[in-house]
Amino acid sequence: MSPPARRTTLVDDVYESIKGQLMDLVIEPGARVNIEALARDLAVSPTPVREALARLESDGLVRKRAMSGYTATPLLTADQFEQLCQLRALLEVPAARLAANHPDAAARAALTSAVTPPSAEIDPTDYRRYAPFTAHDAAFHDRLARLSGNPMLADSIVRLHAHLHLHRLYLPAGPATDTVAEHRAVAAAIAAGEPAAAAAAMTEHLTATRARHIVAFSTTETGKE
Amino acid sequence: MSPPARRTTLVDDVYESIKGQLMDLVIEPGARVNIEALARDLAVSPTPVREALARLESDGLVRKRAMSGYTATPLLTADQFEQLCQLRALLEVPAARLAANHPDAAARAALTSAVTPPSAEIDPTDYRRYAPFTAHDAAFHDRLARLSGNPMLADSIVRLHAHLHLHRLYLPAGPATDTVAEHRAVAAAIAAGEPAAAAAAMTEHLTATRARHIVAFSTTETGKE
DNA sequence: CACGGCAGAATCCTATAGGATCTGCCGGCA
DNA sequence: TGCCGGCAGATCCTATAGGATTCTGCCGTG
């Protein structure tokens, strides 16, 4: 009965586990990732660990140097953070516009329920057991992205959230109440089916978010590549 | 002297090789990917093949079903192709605008030299030994994306090209001369440092490209997920 | 003729072993 | 003091083996 039947592969479990450790900062940005040590921690062999790391590399969460192993992706520099904000605006503002045009009014309204920050409503099977609020924020943006009706657009957006998340854990940032209020404005415009208002609210939110986070770079500058 | 010194990992070679086979349609979309068969072909063990496939999965070129192996990602449906075009417009039009604002005038002008379709100028070390023209098209868009000055934006754009490429190989599409002419217009606007004109030219190009390719779906509809 | 079940083969997934490479430390020399 | 070369330990990369699971073809039954 020890391993009688597995409905999921070890590699998948290991992948989620390592991803969680990276998101929780158990493995700090820039730190070297020891394959055998991870394998011992997870009580598996190095083989599935290597495969999981290969996937995480394509996700941009770790980097590989030939014959030298993996390292956790370092934090973004100030320039890179600016570029990330710029890219978010290019993707998420149109996503909000599209979501407001979604034909299913009920689905649009359901987004409003996602703005309330319930700390206990987070799916425990998901890998997001880390800092509750930043996970909630990511969940809201993910739902909105999927509501755009363009899965490829949603994937591109979701892919960016991992990097943002790491920075949020390094600073307390501005008051969460502001973020919730901005989310509420976006959700309201989408529920009302007003694309222009939704786009404007999202632009406002992203601008405010950038302002809340950019101050962290003035004090602690990593400077690393 | 058999394997005296390797400056690159076997996994990297295998990754590029499999990617090439997918791009060349040696492995057809939707086909099952046999790990051991690939390992025999490449004269390596299954271990590096598995690791390469894990990376390709994150790239979206293959899919994994637990306990059942990998399959090459099927061709896009008509809906997905529309979504891809929409996403390209969101990313590449701003990229053209940014490229036109690039401070280095020489770099902007260098893009113009990339519009000529020299079939022999393709880097042989690159994995793009497949259909020459579509590779040239991808190279042009890649260079333009990098010229935007936003590496994250460029990565998001490049990530979309793989899927587009597969479709280009399934149809002769419209005359290549049109594509080259459109590229020339985009490059000229960027070289001249005119963001609005560059954005307009890119919009035109993407619209025309979509029109050239969308007709292929009316005849052969895969219908698969 | 259609459908469900079963045995064999093929394939996948994980663990382990061994050769090759890199990193850190230590002593010698300018 | 500062720099360079070499050795030991740790780590990585690849190959191979074996248990577990899935797929395929065949047979029997309704």
Coordinates of C-alpha atoms (C1' of nucleotides) in Angstrom, one line a residue:
Chain A
M1 CA 0.0 0.0 0.0
S2 CA 3.0 2.2 0.1
P3 CA 2.8 3.3 -3.6
P4 CA 0.0 1.0 -4.8
A5 CA -1.5 3.4 -7.3
R6 CA -0.5 7.0 -8.3
R7 CA -2.9 9.2 -10.1
T8 CA -0.3 11.9 -10.5
T9 CA 3.4 11.6 -11.4
L10 CA 6.1 12.2 -8.9
V11 CA 7.5 14.8 -11.3
D12 CA 4.4 16.8 -11.0
D13 CA 4.4 16.7 -7.2
V14 CA 8.0 17.7 -7.1
Y15 CA 7.4 20.5 -9.6
E16 CA 4.7 22.0 -7.5
S17 CA 6.7 21.6 -4.4
I18 CA 9.8 23.3 -5.7
K19 CA 7.6 26.0 -7.2
G20 CA 6.1 26.6 -3.8
Q21 CA 9.5 26.8 -2.2
L22 CA 10.5 29.4 -4.7
M23 CA 7.3 31.4 -4.2
D24 CA 7.6 31.2 -0.4
L25 CA 11.2 32.3 -0.6
V26 CA 12.3 29.1 1.2
I27 CA 14.7 29.1 -1.7
E28 CA 15.9 32.7 -2.0
P29 CA 16.4 34.5 -5.3
G30 CA 19.9 34.0 -6.6
A31 CA 20.6 31.0 -4.3
R32 CA 22.1 27.9 -5.8
V33 CA 19.7 25.0 -6.1
N34 CA 21.2 21.7 -5.0
I35 CA 19.6 18.8 -6.8
E36 CA 20.5 16.1 -4.3
A37 CA 19.6 18.2 -1.3
L38 CA 16.2 18.8 -2.8
A39 CA 15.8 15.1 -3.6
R40 CA 16.6 14.3 0.0
D41 CA 14.1 16.8 1.4
L42 CA 11.4 15.5 -0.8
A43 CA 12.4 11.8 -0.3
V44 CA 12.8 11.1 -4.0
S45 CA 15.6 10.4 -6.3
P46 CA 17.4 13.2 -8.2
T47 CA 15.8 12.1 -11.5
P48 CA 12.4 13.6 -11.1
V49 CA 13.9 16.7 -9.5
R50 CA 16.0 17.3 -12.6
E51 CA 12.9 17.0 -14.8
A52 CA 11.0 19.4 -12.6
L53 CA 13.8 21.9 -12.7
A54 CA 14.0 21.7 -16.5
R55 CA 10.3 22.7 -16.6
L56 CA 10.9 25.5 -14.0
E57 CA 13.6 26.8 -16.2
S58 CA 11.3 27.3 -19.1
D59 CA 8.9 29.1 -16.7
G60 CA 11.7 31.5 -15.8
L61 CA 11.8 30.6 -12.1
V62 CA 15.3 29.1 -12.2
R63 CA 18.3 29.4 -14.4
K64 CA 20.7 26.7 -15.6
R65 CA 24.4 27.0 -16.1
A66 CA 25.9 24.1 -18.0
M67 CA 27.8 21.6 -15.8
S68 CA 27.2 23.9 -12.8
G69 CA 23.6 23.3 -11.8
Y70 CA 20.6 25.5 -11.3
T71 CA 20.1 28.8 -9.4
A72 CA 16.9 30.5 -8.4
T73 CA 16.2 33.4 -10.7
P74 CA 17.5 36.7 -9.1
L75 CA 15.1 39.5 -8.3
L76 CA 14.3 41.9 -11.1
T77 CA 16.4 45.1 -11.4
A78 CA 14.6 48.4 -11.4
D79 CA 14.8 48.5 -15.2
Q80 CA 13.4 45.1 -15.5
F81 CA 10.6 45.9 -13.1
E82 CA 9.7 48.9 -15.3
Q83 CA 9.7 46.7 -18.4
L84 CA 7.5 44.2 -16.6
C85 CA 5.0 47.0 -15.7
Q86 CA 5.0 48.1 -19.3
L87 CA 4.3 44.6 -20.5
R88 CA 1.5 44.1 -18.0
A89 CA -0.2 47.3 -19.3
L90 CA 0.0 46.0 -22.8
L91 CA -1.7 42.7 -21.9
E92 CA -4.0 43.3 -19.0
V93 CA -5.7 46.5 -20.1
P94 CA -6.9 44.9 -23.4
A95 CA -7.8 41.8 -21.3
A96 CA -10.0 44.0 -19.1
R97 CA -11.6 45.5 -22.2
L98 CA -12.3 42.0 -23.6
A99 CA -13.7 40.7 -20.4
A100 CA -16.2 43.6 -20.3
N101 CA -17.4 42.4 -23.7
H102 CA -17.8 38.8 -22.5
P103 CA -21.2 37.7 -23.6
D104 CA -21.9 35.8 -20.3
A105 CA -23.1 38.4 -17.9
A106 CA -23.2 36.0 -15.0
A107 CA -19.5 35.1 -15.5
R108 CA -18.7 38.8 -15.6
A109 CA -20.6 39.4 -12.3
A110 CA -18.8 36.4 -10.7
L111 CA -15.6 38.3 -11.0
T112 CA -16.9 40.8 -8.4
S113 CA -17.0 38.1 -5.8
A114 CA -13.3 37.5 -6.3
V115 CA -12.4 41.0 -5.1
T116 CA -13.2 40.2 -1.5
P117 CA -10.0 39.2 0.3
P118 CA -11.1 36.1 2.2
S119 CA -8.0 34.5 3.6
A120 CA -9.6 31.1 4.1
E121 CA -11.1 30.7 0.7
I122 CA -7.8 29.8 -1.1
D123 CA -7.8 26.5 -2.7
P124 CA -5.5 24.3 -0.6
T125 CA -4.7 22.0 -3.5
D126 CA -3.2 25.0 -5.3
Y127 CA 0.4 25.8 -4.7
R128 CA -0.5 29.2 -3.3
R129 CA -0.1 28.6 0.3
Y130 CA 2.3 31.5 0.6
A131 CA 1.6 35.0 1.6
P132 CA -2.2 35.2 1.5
F133 CA -2.8 38.7 0.1
T134 CA -0.4 38.6 -2.8
A135 CA -1.9 35.2 -3.7
H136 CA -5.3 36.7 -3.7
D137 CA -4.2 39.5 -5.9
A138 CA -2.7 37.0 -8.4
A139 CA -5.9 35.0 -8.3
F140 CA -8.0 38.0 -9.2
H141 CA -5.8 38.9 -12.1
D142 CA -5.8 35.3 -13.3
R143 CA -9.6 35.1 -13.3
L144 CA -9.8 38.3 -15.1
A145 CA -7.4 37.1 -17.7
R146 CA -9.3 34.0 -18.3
L147 CA -12.5 36.0 -18.6
S148 CA -11.0 37.8 -21.6
G149 CA -12.0 34.7 -23.6
N150 CA -8.5 34.5 -25.1
P151 CA -6.7 31.6 -23.4
M152 CA -3.4 32.5 -25.1
L153 CA -3.6 36.0 -23.8
A154 CA -4.4 34.6 -20.3
D155 CA -1.4 32.4 -20.4
S156 CA 0.9 35.3 -21.3
I157 CA -0.5 37.3 -18.4
V158 CA -0.3 34.4 -15.9
R159 CA 3.3 33.8 -16.9
L160 CA 4.3 37.3 -15.6
H161 CA 2.7 36.9 -12.2
A162 CA 5.4 34.7 -10.8
H163 CA 8.1 37.3 -11.1
L164 CA 5.8 40.0 -9.6
H165 CA 5.0 37.8 -6.7
L166 CA 8.6 37.6 -5.5
H167 CA 8.9 41.3 -5.3
R168 CA 5.7 41.7 -3.4
L169 CA 7.2 39.4 -0.7
Y170 CA 10.2 41.7 -0.3
L171 CA 8.2 44.8 0.6
P172 CA 5.1 45.5 2.6
A173 CA 4.0 47.8 -0.1
G174 CA 1.2 50.3 0.2
P175 CA -2.1 49.7 2.0
A176 CA -4.0 46.6 0.8
T177 CA -7.2 48.5 1.0
D178 CA -6.2 50.6 -2.0
T179 CA -5.6 47.5 -4.0
V180 CA -8.9 46.0 -3.1
A181 CA -10.7 49.2 -4.0
E182 CA -9.0 49.4 -7.4
H183 CA -9.9 45.7 -8.0
R184 CA -13.5 46.5 -7.1
A185 CA -13.6 49.4 -9.6
V186 CA -12.3 47.1 -12.4
A187 CA -14.7 44.3 -11.5
A188 CA -17.6 46.8 -11.4
A189 CA -16.9 48.1 -14.9
I190 CA -16.6 44.6 -16.3
A191 CA -19.8 43.4 -14.6
A192 CA -21.5 46.5 -16.1
G193 CA -20.2 45.6 -19.5
E194 CA -18.4 48.8 -20.1
P195 CA -15.1 48.2 -21.9
A196 CA -13.8 51.7 -21.9
A197 CA -14.4 52.1 -18.2
A198 CA -12.8 48.7 -17.5
A199 CA -9.8 49.6 -19.5
A200 CA -9.5 52.9 -17.7
A201 CA -9.9 51.3 -14.3
M202 CA -7.2 48.7 -15.1
T203 CA -4.8 51.3 -16.3
E204 CA -5.3 53.2 -13.1
H205 CA -4.8 50.1 -11.0
L206 CA -1.6 49.1 -12.8
T207 CA -0.2 52.6 -12.5
A208 CA -1.0 52.7 -8.8
T209 CA 0.5 49.3 -8.3
R210 CA 3.7 50.3 -10.0
A211 CA 3.9 53.4 -7.9
R212 CA 3.4 51.3 -4.7
H213 CA 6.2 48.9 -5.6
I214 CA 8.8 51.1 -7.4
V215 CA 9.9 52.8 -4.1
A216 CA 11.5 49.5 -2.9
F217 CA 14.3 49.9 -5.4
S218 CA 15.5 53.2 -4.1
T219 CA 16.7 51.6 -0.9
T220 CA 17.8 48.0 -1.7
E221 CA 19.2 47.7 -5.1
T222 CA 20.4 44.3 -6.0
G223 CA 22.2 45.4 -9.1
K224 CA 22.7 41.8 -10.1
E225 CA 22.0 40.9 -13.7
Chain B
M1 CA 38.8 10.9 -27.1
S2 CA 35.3 9.6 -27.4
P3 CA 33.8 12.2 -25.1
P4 CA 37.0 14.0 -24.0
A5 CA 35.4 17.3 -23.2
R6 CA 31.9 18.7 -23.7
R7 CA 31.2 22.4 -23.6
T8 CA 27.5 21.8 -24.0
T9 CA 25.3 19.4 -22.2
L10 CA 23.7 16.5 -24.0
V11 CA 20.3 17.8 -22.9
D12 CA 20.8 21.0 -24.7
D13 CA 21.7 19.2 -27.9
V14 CA 18.8 16.9 -27.6
Y15 CA 16.5 19.8 -26.9
E16 CA 17.5 21.6 -30.0
S17 CA 17.3 18.4 -32.1
I18 CA 13.8 17.6 -31.0
K19 CA 12.7 21.2 -31.5
G20 CA 14.1 21.0 -35.0
Q21 CA 12.2 17.8 -35.7
L22 CA 9.0 19.4 -34.4
M23 CA 9.6 22.6 -36.5
D24 CA 10.5 20.5 -39.6
L25 CA 7.3 18.4 -39.2
V26 CA 9.5 15.3 -39.0
I27 CA 7.3 14.8 -35.9
E28 CA 3.8 15.7 -37.1
P29 CA 1.4 17.7 -34.9
G30 CA -0.7 15.4 -32.7
A31 CA 1.6 12.5 -33.2
R32 CA 2.8 10.5 -30.1
V33 CA 6.4 11.0 -29.1
N34 CA 8.1 7.8 -28.2
I35 CA 10.9 8.5 -25.7
E36 CA 12.9 5.4 -26.4
A37 CA 12.6 5.7 -30.2
L38 CA 13.9 9.3 -29.9
A39 CA 16.8 8.2 -27.7
R40 CA 17.8 5.5 -30.2
D41 CA 17.7 8.0 -33.1
L42 CA 19.9 10.4 -31.2
A43 CA 22.1 7.7 -29.8
V44 CA 21.6 8.8 -26.2
S45 CA 19.8 7.3 -23.2
P46 CA 16.2 8.2 -22.4
T47 CA 17.2 10.3 -19.5
P48 CA 18.3 13.5 -21.3
V49 CA 15.4 13.0 -23.7
R50 CA 12.9 13.2 -20.9
E51 CA 14.5 16.3 -19.6
A52 CA 14.4 18.0 -23.0
L53 CA 10.8 17.1 -23.4
A54 CA 10.0 18.6 -20.0
R55 CA 11.4 21.8 -21.3
L56 CA 9.6 21.6 -24.6
E57 CA 6.4 21.1 -22.7
S58 CA 6.8 24.5 -21.0
D59 CA 7.5 25.9 -24.4
G60 CA 4.1 24.6 -25.5
L61 CA 5.5 22.4 -28.3
V62 CA 4.6 19.1 -26.7
R63 CA 2.0 18.0 -24.2
K64 CA 2.2 15.5 -21.5
R65 CA -0.4 13.1 -20.2
A66 CA 0.4 11.4 -17.0
M67 CA 1.6 7.8 -17.3
S68 CA 1.0 8.0 -21.1
G69 CA 3.9 10.0 -22.5
Y70 CA 4.2 13.0 -24.6
T71 CA 2.5 14.1 -27.8
A72 CA 3.3 16.9 -30.2
T73 CA 1.1 19.8 -29.8
P74 CA -1.8 19.7 -32.3
L75 CA -2.3 22.4 -34.8
L76 CA -4.3 25.4 -33.7
T77 CA -8.0 25.5 -34.5
A78 CA -9.5 28.4 -36.4
D79 CA -10.5 30.0 -33.1
Q80 CA -7.1 29.6 -31.6
F81 CA -5.5 31.0 -34.7
E82 CA -7.7 34.1 -34.3
Q83 CA -6.7 34.5 -30.7
L84 CA -3.1 34.2 -31.6
C85 CA -3.4 36.9 -34.2
Q86 CA -5.1 39.1 -31.7
L87 CA -2.4 38.6 -29.2
R88 CA 0.3 39.3 -31.8
A89 CA -1.3 42.6 -32.5
L90 CA -1.3 43.5 -28.8
L91 CA 2.4 42.8 -28.5
E92 CA 4.0 43.5 -31.9
V93 CA 2.4 46.8 -32.7
P94 CA 3.7 48.4 -29.5
A95 CA 7.0 46.7 -30.1
A96 CA 7.3 48.4 -33.4
R97 CA 6.4 51.7 -31.8
L98 CA 9.1 51.2 -29.2
A99 CA 11.6 50.2 -31.8
A100 CA 11.0 53.4 -33.7
N101 CA 11.9 55.3 -30.5
H102 CA 15.1 53.3 -30.0
P103 CA 17.9 55.9 -29.3
D104 CA 20.5 54.1 -31.4
A105 CA 19.7 55.1 -35.0
A106 CA 22.3 52.7 -36.4
A107 CA 20.6 49.8 -34.7
R108 CA 17.3 50.9 -36.2
A109 CA 18.7 51.1 -39.6
A110 CA 20.3 47.7 -39.3
L111 CA 16.8 46.2 -39.2
T112 CA 16.3 47.2 -42.8
S113 CA 19.1 44.9 -43.9
A114 CA 17.1 42.0 -42.3
V115 CA 14.2 42.4 -44.7
T116 CA 16.1 41.0 -47.7
P117 CA 15.3 37.3 -47.9
P118 CA 18.7 35.7 -48.4
S119 CA 18.3 32.0 -48.3
A120 CA 21.9 31.3 -47.6
E121 CA 22.5 33.8 -44.8
I122 CA 20.7 31.7 -42.2
D123 CA 22.9 30.8 -39.3
P124 CA 23.6 27.1 -39.6
T125 CA 24.2 26.7 -35.9
D126 CA 20.6 27.8 -35.3
Y127 CA 17.9 25.2 -35.2
R128 CA 16.2 26.9 -38.1
R129 CA 17.3 24.7 -41.0
Y130 CA 13.7 24.2 -41.9
A131 CA 11.7 26.0 -44.5
P132 CA 13.8 29.0 -45.4
F133 CA 11.3 31.7 -45.9
T134 CA 9.2 31.2 -42.8
A135 CA 12.4 31.1 -40.8
H136 CA 13.5 34.4 -42.3
D137 CA 10.1 35.9 -41.4
A138 CA 10.5 34.7 -37.8
A139 CA 14.0 36.1 -37.7
F140 CA 12.8 39.5 -38.8
H141 CA 10.1 39.6 -36.2
D142 CA 12.5 38.4 -33.5
R143 CA 15.0 41.2 -34.3
L144 CA 12.3 43.8 -34.3
A145 CA 11.1 42.5 -30.9
R146 CA 14.5 42.8 -29.4
L147 CA 14.9 46.2 -30.9
S148 CA 12.0 47.3 -28.7
G149 CA 14.4 47.6 -25.8
N150 CA 12.1 45.5 -23.6
P151 CA 13.5 42.0 -23.3
M152 CA 10.4 40.7 -21.6
L153 CA 8.2 41.9 -24.4
A154 CA 10.6 40.3 -26.8
D155 CA 10.4 37.0 -25.0
S156 CA 6.6 37.1 -25.1
I157 CA 6.7 37.7 -28.8
V158 CA 9.2 35.1 -29.6
R159 CA 7.3 32.5 -27.7
L160 CA 4.4 32.9 -30.1
H161 CA 6.4 32.3 -33.2
A162 CA 6.7 28.5 -32.8
H163 CA 3.0 28.0 -33.1
L164 CA 2.7 30.3 -36.1
H165 CA 5.6 28.5 -37.8
L166 CA 3.8 25.2 -37.9
H167 CA 0.9 26.6 -39.7
R168 CA 3.0 28.3 -42.3
L169 CA 4.4 24.9 -43.2
Y170 CA 0.9 23.6 -43.9
L171 CA 0.0 26.1 -46.5
P172 CA 1.9 27.8 -49.3
A173 CA 0.1 31.0 -48.2
G174 CA 0.0 34.2 -50.3
P175 CA 2.9 35.5 -52.3
A176 CA 6.1 36.0 -50.3
T177 CA 6.8 39.3 -52.2
D178 CA 3.9 40.9 -50.3
T179 CA 5.3 39.9 -47.0
V180 CA 8.7 41.3 -47.9
A181 CA 7.2 44.5 -49.0
E182 CA 5.3 44.9 -45.7
H183 CA 8.4 44.1 -43.8
R184 CA 10.2 46.8 -45.8
A185 CA 7.5 49.3 -44.9
V186 CA 7.8 48.5 -41.2
A187 CA 11.6 48.7 -41.2
A188 CA 11.6 52.0 -43.1
A189 CA 9.3 53.6 -40.5
I190 CA 11.4 52.3 -37.7
A191 CA 14.6 53.5 -39.3
A192 CA 13.1 56.9 -39.9
G193 CA 12.2 57.0 -36.2
E194 CA 8.5 57.5 -36.7
P195 CA 6.6 55.5 -34.1
A196 CA 3.1 56.2 -35.4
A197 CA 4.0 55.1 -38.9
A198 CA 5.8 52.0 -37.6
A199 CA 2.7 51.0 -35.6
A200 CA 0.5 51.6 -38.6
A201 CA 2.7 49.6 -40.9
M202 CA 2.9 46.7 -38.4
T203 CA -0.9 46.7 -38.0
E204 CA -1.2 46.5 -41.7
H205 CA 1.3 43.7 -41.9
L206 CA -0.4 41.6 -39.2
T207 CA -3.8 42.1 -40.7
A208 CA -2.5 41.0 -44.1
T209 CA -0.7 38.0 -42.7
R210 CA -3.9 36.9 -40.9
A211 CA -5.8 37.2 -44.1
R212 CA -3.2 35.2 -46.0
H213 CA -3.4 32.3 -43.5
I214 CA -7.0 32.2 -42.4
V215 CA -8.1 30.8 -45.7
A216 CA -6.4 27.5 -44.9
F217 CA -9.0 26.7 -42.3
S218 CA -11.9 26.7 -44.6
T219 CA -10.7 23.6 -46.4
T220 CA -8.9 21.5 -43.8
E221 CA -10.4 21.8 -40.4
T222 CA -8.7 19.7 -37.8
G223 CA -11.4 20.2 -35.2
K224 CA -9.2 18.6 -32.6
E225 CA -8.9 20.3 -29.2
Chain C
dC1 C1' -22.6 -8.1 -35.2
dA2 C1' -21.4 -5.5 -31.0
dC3 C1' -19.5 -5.2 -26.5
dG4 C1' -16.8 -6.3 -22.3
dG5 C1' -12.9 -8.6 -20.3
dC6 C1' -8.2 -10.5 -20.3
dA7 C1' -3.4 -11.5 -21.5
dG8 C1' 0.8 -9.9 -23.7
dA9 C1' 3.7 -6.4 -25.2
dA10 C1' 5.1 -1.9 -25.3
dT11 C1' 5.9 2.2 -22.8
dC12 C1' 6.5 5.0 -19.0
dC13 C1' 8.4 6.4 -14.5
dT14 C1' 11.7 6.2 -10.8
dA15 C1' 15.9 4.7 -8.5
dT16 C1' 20.7 3.9 -8.6
dA17 C1' 25.6 3.8 -10.2
dG18 C1' 29.6 5.7 -12.2
dG19 C1' 32.4 8.8 -15.0
dA20 C1' 33.2 13.8 -15.8
dT21 C1' 33.3 18.5 -14.2
dC22 C1' 33.2 22.3 -11.2
dT23 C1' 34.1 24.7 -6.7
dG24 C1' 36.7 25.8 -2.6
dC25 C1' 40.9 25.6 -0.1
dC26 C1' 45.8 25.5 0.6
dG27 C1' 50.5 26.2 -0.3
dG28 C1' 54.2 28.3 -3.1
dC29 C1' 56.0 32.3 -5.4
dA30 C1' 56.5 37.2 -7.0
Chain D
dT1 C1' 50.3 41.2 0.7
dG2 C1' 48.4 39.4 -3.6
dC3 C1' 48.2 36.0 -7.3
dC4 C1' 48.5 31.4 -9.4
dG5 C1' 48.5 26.2 -9.7
dG6 C1' 47.0 21.9 -7.9
dC7 C1' 44.5 18.7 -4.9
dA8 C1' 40.2 17.0 -2.4
dG9 C1' 35.4 17.1 -1.9
dA10 C1' 31.1 18.0 -3.7
dT11 C1' 28.1 18.3 -7.5
dC12 C1' 26.5 17.4 -11.9
dC13 C1' 25.4 14.6 -16.1
dT14 C1' 24.3 10.3 -18.4
dA15 C1' 23.5 5.4 -18.7
dT16 C1' 21.1 1.4 -17.2
dA17 C1' 17.8 -1.5 -14.7
dG18 C1' 13.4 -2.8 -12.8
dG19 C1' 8.7 -2.1 -11.1
dA20 C1' 4.3 -0.1 -12.5
dT21 C1' 1.0 1.4 -15.8
dT22 C1' -1.2 1.8 -20.1
dC23 C1' -2.2 0.3 -24.7
dT24 C1' -3.4 -3.3 -28.2
dG25 C1' -5.2 -7.4 -30.0
dC26 C1' -8.0 -11.4 -29.2
dC27 C1' -11.5 -14.1 -27.4
dG28 C1' -15.9 -15.2 -25.5
dT29 C1' -20.6 -13.9 -24.6
dG30 C1' -25.1 -11.6 -25.4

